[in-house]
Amino acid sequence: MKSSDDDAMMSIGEIARRFGLPTHVLRHWEAMGLLAPTRVRADRRRYDRDDLCRVTVILRAKEAGFSLADIREMIATGDPEARRDALRRRHADLTRHVAQARSSLHMIECALACDHEDFTGCAHFQRNLEEKVDA
């Protein structure tokens, strides 16, 4: 439950500065149902510690590649299995992305280590490309 003690709460500007976000982002997240700050005098938003934690969760989830819709789904559901399903889907996506990034890194490292003036003509580099084409 949210505290009504205005002194212990932060304004939208304070929380935006704390997290390095524009205030419109916080308003957007509220409109999407991701945040529900307390409203005080003149309908001003006030954020408490729970809201700070929620913003942190949203930011970390975005860093992990979750869409705002996925984040809302995970936050809104009371079903732990639905949360796990969303996490499993994102885990699979990230695993594929990491494998692709590693493969790209390997190709770049191969090109950087190549002694040929034009690495694109290097037989080793060409084999590396053929493996990707044939995959």
PDB file of C-alpha atoms in Angstrom:
ATOM      1  CA  MET A   1       0.000   0.000   0.000  1.00  0.00           C
ATOM      2  CA  LYS A   2       1.283   3.429  -0.875  1.00  0.00           C
ATOM      3  CA  SER A   3       2.192   5.938   1.796  1.00  0.00           C
ATOM      4  CA  SER A   4       0.394   9.282   1.841  1.00  0.00           C
ATOM      5  CA  ASP A   5       3.365  10.996   3.478  1.00  0.00           C
ATOM      6  CA  ASP A   6       4.287  13.498   0.764  1.00  0.00           C
ATOM      7  CA  ASP A   7       7.689  14.225   2.369  1.00  0.00           C
ATOM      8  CA  ALA A   8       8.920  10.624   1.955  1.00  0.00           C
ATOM      9  CA  MET A   9       7.923  10.523  -1.690  1.00  0.00           C
ATOM     10  CA  MET A  10       9.546  11.806  -4.844  1.00  0.00           C
ATOM     11  CA  SER A  11       8.090  13.993  -7.585  1.00  0.00           C
ATOM     12  CA  ILE A  12       8.109  12.905 -11.212  1.00  0.00           C
ATOM     13  CA  GLY A  13      11.033  15.260 -11.851  1.00  0.00           C
ATOM     14  CA  GLU A  14      13.045  13.806  -8.966  1.00  0.00           C
ATOM     15  CA  ILE A  15      12.520  10.221 -10.035  1.00  0.00           C
ATOM     16  CA  ALA A  16      13.241  11.113 -13.670  1.00  0.00           C
ATOM     17  CA  ARG A  17      16.564  12.707 -12.681  1.00  0.00           C
ATOM     18  CA  ARG A  18      17.418   9.792 -10.415  1.00  0.00           C
ATOM     19  CA  PHE A  19      17.080   7.325 -13.277  1.00  0.00           C
ATOM     20  CA  GLY A  20      18.189   9.626 -16.096  1.00  0.00           C
ATOM     21  CA  LEU A  21      14.812   9.460 -17.818  1.00  0.00           C
ATOM     22  CA  PRO A  22      12.657  12.123 -19.406  1.00  0.00           C
ATOM     23  CA  THR A  23       9.443  12.669 -17.443  1.00  0.00           C
ATOM     24  CA  HIS A  24       7.341  11.725 -20.472  1.00  0.00           C
ATOM     25  CA  VAL A  25       8.742   8.178 -20.232  1.00  0.00           C
ATOM     26  CA  LEU A  26       7.389   7.821 -16.705  1.00  0.00           C
ATOM     27  CA  ARG A  27       4.020   9.206 -17.833  1.00  0.00           C
ATOM     28  CA  HIS A  28       3.986   6.740 -20.729  1.00  0.00           C
ATOM     29  CA  TRP A  29       4.760   3.832 -18.412  1.00  0.00           C
ATOM     30  CA  GLU A  30       1.931   4.979 -16.165  1.00  0.00           C
ATOM     31  CA  ALA A  31      -0.459   5.140 -19.129  1.00  0.00           C
ATOM     32  CA  MET A  32       0.568   1.583 -20.049  1.00  0.00           C
ATOM     33  CA  GLY A  33      -0.197   0.358 -16.539  1.00  0.00           C
ATOM     34  CA  LEU A  34       3.431  -0.249 -15.584  1.00  0.00           C
ATOM     35  CA  LEU A  35       3.465   2.402 -12.849  1.00  0.00           C
ATOM     36  CA  ALA A  36       0.764   3.667 -10.503  1.00  0.00           C
ATOM     37  CA  PRO A  37       2.173   6.579  -8.508  1.00  0.00           C
ATOM     38  CA  THR A  38       0.161   8.090  -5.699  1.00  0.00           C
ATOM     39  CA  ARG A  39      -1.658  11.291  -6.592  1.00  0.00           C
ATOM     40  CA  VAL A  40      -1.569  14.191  -4.141  1.00  0.00           C
ATOM     41  CA  ARG A  41      -2.504  17.893  -4.169  1.00  0.00           C
ATOM     42  CA  ALA A  42      -3.502  19.148  -7.605  1.00  0.00           C
ATOM     43  CA  ASP A  43      -3.208  15.596  -8.968  1.00  0.00           C
ATOM     44  CA  ARG A  44       0.598  15.626  -8.668  1.00  0.00           C
ATOM     45  CA  ARG A  45       2.343  12.288  -8.980  1.00  0.00           C
ATOM     46  CA  ARG A  46       4.379  11.055  -6.023  1.00  0.00           C
ATOM     47  CA  TYR A  47       6.618   8.011  -6.186  1.00  0.00           C
ATOM     48  CA  ASP A  48       7.554   5.899  -3.170  1.00  0.00           C
ATOM     49  CA  ARG A  49      10.151   3.171  -2.648  1.00  0.00           C
ATOM     50  CA  ASP A  50       7.912   0.554  -4.290  1.00  0.00           C
ATOM     51  CA  ASP A  51       7.728   2.766  -7.376  1.00  0.00           C
ATOM     52  CA  LEU A  52      11.518   3.112  -7.389  1.00  0.00           C
ATOM     53  CA  CYS A  53      11.793  -0.674  -7.343  1.00  0.00           C
ATOM     54  CA  ARG A  54       9.228  -0.944 -10.141  1.00  0.00           C
ATOM     55  CA  VAL A  55      11.155   1.559 -12.310  1.00  0.00           C
ATOM     56  CA  THR A  56      14.323  -0.455 -11.673  1.00  0.00           C
ATOM     57  CA  VAL A  57      12.556  -3.669 -12.708  1.00  0.00           C
ATOM     58  CA  ILE A  58      11.264  -2.008 -15.874  1.00  0.00           C
ATOM     59  CA  LEU A  59      14.700  -0.664 -16.777  1.00  0.00           C
ATOM     60  CA  ARG A  60      16.419  -4.009 -16.141  1.00  0.00           C
ATOM     61  CA  ALA A  61      13.772  -5.839 -18.164  1.00  0.00           C
ATOM     62  CA  LYS A  62      14.249  -3.379 -21.029  1.00  0.00           C
ATOM     63  CA  GLU A  63      18.016  -3.958 -20.832  1.00  0.00           C
ATOM     64  CA  ALA A  64      17.277  -7.672 -21.195  1.00  0.00           C
ATOM     65  CA  GLY A  65      15.299  -6.911 -24.341  1.00  0.00           C
ATOM     66  CA  PHE A  66      11.766  -7.208 -23.012  1.00  0.00           C
ATOM     67  CA  SER A  67       9.179  -5.049 -24.735  1.00  0.00           C
ATOM     68  CA  LEU A  68       6.987  -2.824 -22.598  1.00  0.00           C
ATOM     69  CA  ALA A  69       4.040  -5.096 -23.447  1.00  0.00           C
ATOM     70  CA  ASP A  70       5.987  -8.117 -22.179  1.00  0.00           C
ATOM     71  CA  ILE A  71       6.927  -6.248 -19.012  1.00  0.00           C
ATOM     72  CA  ARG A  72       3.306  -5.264 -18.449  1.00  0.00           C
ATOM     73  CA  GLU A  73       2.242  -8.870 -18.975  1.00  0.00           C
ATOM     74  CA  MET A  74       4.755 -10.108 -16.399  1.00  0.00           C
ATOM     75  CA  ILE A  75       3.888  -7.412 -13.873  1.00  0.00           C
ATOM     76  CA  ALA A  76       0.123  -7.700 -14.304  1.00  0.00           C
ATOM     77  CA  THR A  77      -0.179 -11.453 -14.093  1.00  0.00           C
ATOM     78  CA  GLY A  78      -0.616 -13.156 -10.784  1.00  0.00           C
ATOM     79  CA  ASP A  79       0.324 -16.449 -12.415  1.00  0.00           C
ATOM     80  CA  PRO A  80       3.942 -17.404 -11.676  1.00  0.00           C
ATOM     81  CA  GLU A  81       3.946 -19.847 -14.606  1.00  0.00           C
ATOM     82  CA  ALA A  82       2.936 -17.082 -17.030  1.00  0.00           C
ATOM     83  CA  ARG A  83       5.906 -15.047 -15.762  1.00  0.00           C
ATOM     84  CA  ARG A  84       8.201 -18.025 -16.231  1.00  0.00           C
ATOM     85  CA  ASP A  85       6.868 -18.540 -19.772  1.00  0.00           C
ATOM     86  CA  ALA A  86       7.696 -14.923 -20.637  1.00  0.00           C
ATOM     87  CA  LEU A  87      11.147 -15.356 -19.113  1.00  0.00           C
ATOM     88  CA  ARG A  88      11.710 -18.586 -21.038  1.00  0.00           C
ATOM     89  CA  ARG A  89      10.770 -16.906 -24.324  1.00  0.00           C
ATOM     90  CA  ARG A  90      13.160 -14.024 -23.667  1.00  0.00           C
ATOM     91  CA  HIS A  91      15.883 -16.468 -22.546  1.00  0.00           C
ATOM     92  CA  ALA A  92      15.591 -18.308 -25.864  1.00  0.00           C
ATOM     93  CA  ASP A  93      15.729 -15.015 -27.788  1.00  0.00           C
ATOM     94  CA  LEU A  94      18.792 -13.851 -25.852  1.00  0.00           C
ATOM     95  CA  THR A  95      20.513 -17.220 -26.296  1.00  0.00           C
ATOM     96  CA  ARG A  96      20.054 -16.924 -30.090  1.00  0.00           C
ATOM     97  CA  HIS A  97      21.250 -13.310 -30.035  1.00  0.00           C
ATOM     98  CA  VAL A  98      24.360 -14.191 -28.011  1.00  0.00           C
ATOM     99  CA  ALA A  99      25.190 -17.042 -30.420  1.00  0.00           C
ATOM    100  CA  GLN A 100      24.836 -14.685 -33.386  1.00  0.00           C
ATOM    101  CA  ALA A 101      26.970 -12.045 -31.671  1.00  0.00           C
ATOM    102  CA  ARG A 102      29.667 -14.628 -30.887  1.00  0.00           C
ATOM    103  CA  SER A 103      29.670 -15.779 -34.481  1.00  0.00           C
ATOM    104  CA  SER A 104      29.986 -12.192 -35.711  1.00  0.00           C
ATOM    105  CA  LEU A 105      32.765 -11.526 -33.225  1.00  0.00           C
ATOM    106  CA  HIS A 106      34.613 -14.627 -34.441  1.00  0.00           C
ATOM    107  CA  MET A 107      34.345 -13.424 -38.042  1.00  0.00           C
ATOM    108  CA  ILE A 108      35.654  -9.963 -37.109  1.00  0.00           C
ATOM    109  CA  GLU A 109      38.524 -11.473 -35.120  1.00  0.00           C
ATOM    110  CA  CYS A 110      39.362 -13.685 -38.096  1.00  0.00           C
ATOM    111  CA  ALA A 111      39.453 -10.650 -40.385  1.00  0.00           C
ATOM    112  CA  LEU A 112      41.576  -8.660 -37.923  1.00  0.00           C
ATOM    113  CA  ALA A 113      44.074 -11.498 -37.526  1.00  0.00           C
ATOM    114  CA  CYS A 114      44.364 -12.074 -41.275  1.00  0.00           C
ATOM    115  CA  ASP A 115      47.733 -11.294 -42.866  1.00  0.00           C
ATOM    116  CA  HIS A 116      46.222 -10.690 -46.287  1.00  0.00           C
ATOM    117  CA  GLU A 117      45.988  -7.122 -47.481  1.00  0.00           C
ATOM    118  CA  ASP A 118      42.340  -7.780 -48.384  1.00  0.00           C
ATOM    119  CA  PHE A 119      40.922 -10.229 -45.843  1.00  0.00           C
ATOM    120  CA  THR A 120      37.861 -10.876 -48.031  1.00  0.00           C
ATOM    121  CA  GLY A 121      40.085 -12.866 -50.387  1.00  0.00           C
ATOM    122  CA  CYS A 122      41.589 -14.971 -47.585  1.00  0.00           C
ATOM    123  CA  ALA A 123      40.760 -18.687 -47.894  1.00  0.00           C
ATOM    124  CA  HIS A 124      40.208 -19.004 -44.132  1.00  0.00           C
ATOM    125  CA  PHE A 125      37.834 -16.037 -44.120  1.00  0.00           C
ATOM    126  CA  GLN A 126      35.998 -17.456 -47.150  1.00  0.00           C
ATOM    127  CA  ARG A 127      35.569 -20.827 -45.355  1.00  0.00           C
ATOM    128  CA  ASN A 128      34.151 -18.971 -42.375  1.00  0.00           C
ATOM    129  CA  LEU A 129      31.614 -17.265 -44.657  1.00  0.00           C
ATOM    130  CA  GLU A 130      30.729 -20.521 -46.423  1.00  0.00           C
ATOM    131  CA  GLU A 131      29.922 -22.132 -43.071  1.00  0.00           C
ATOM    132  CA  LYS A 132      27.398 -19.330 -42.457  1.00  0.00           C
ATOM    133  CA  VAL A 133      25.925 -19.610 -45.949  1.00  0.00           C
ATOM    134  CA  ASP A 134      25.558 -23.383 -45.665  1.00  0.00           C
ATOM    135  CA  ALA A 135      24.094 -23.265 -42.148  1.00  0.00           C
TER     136      ALA A 135
END
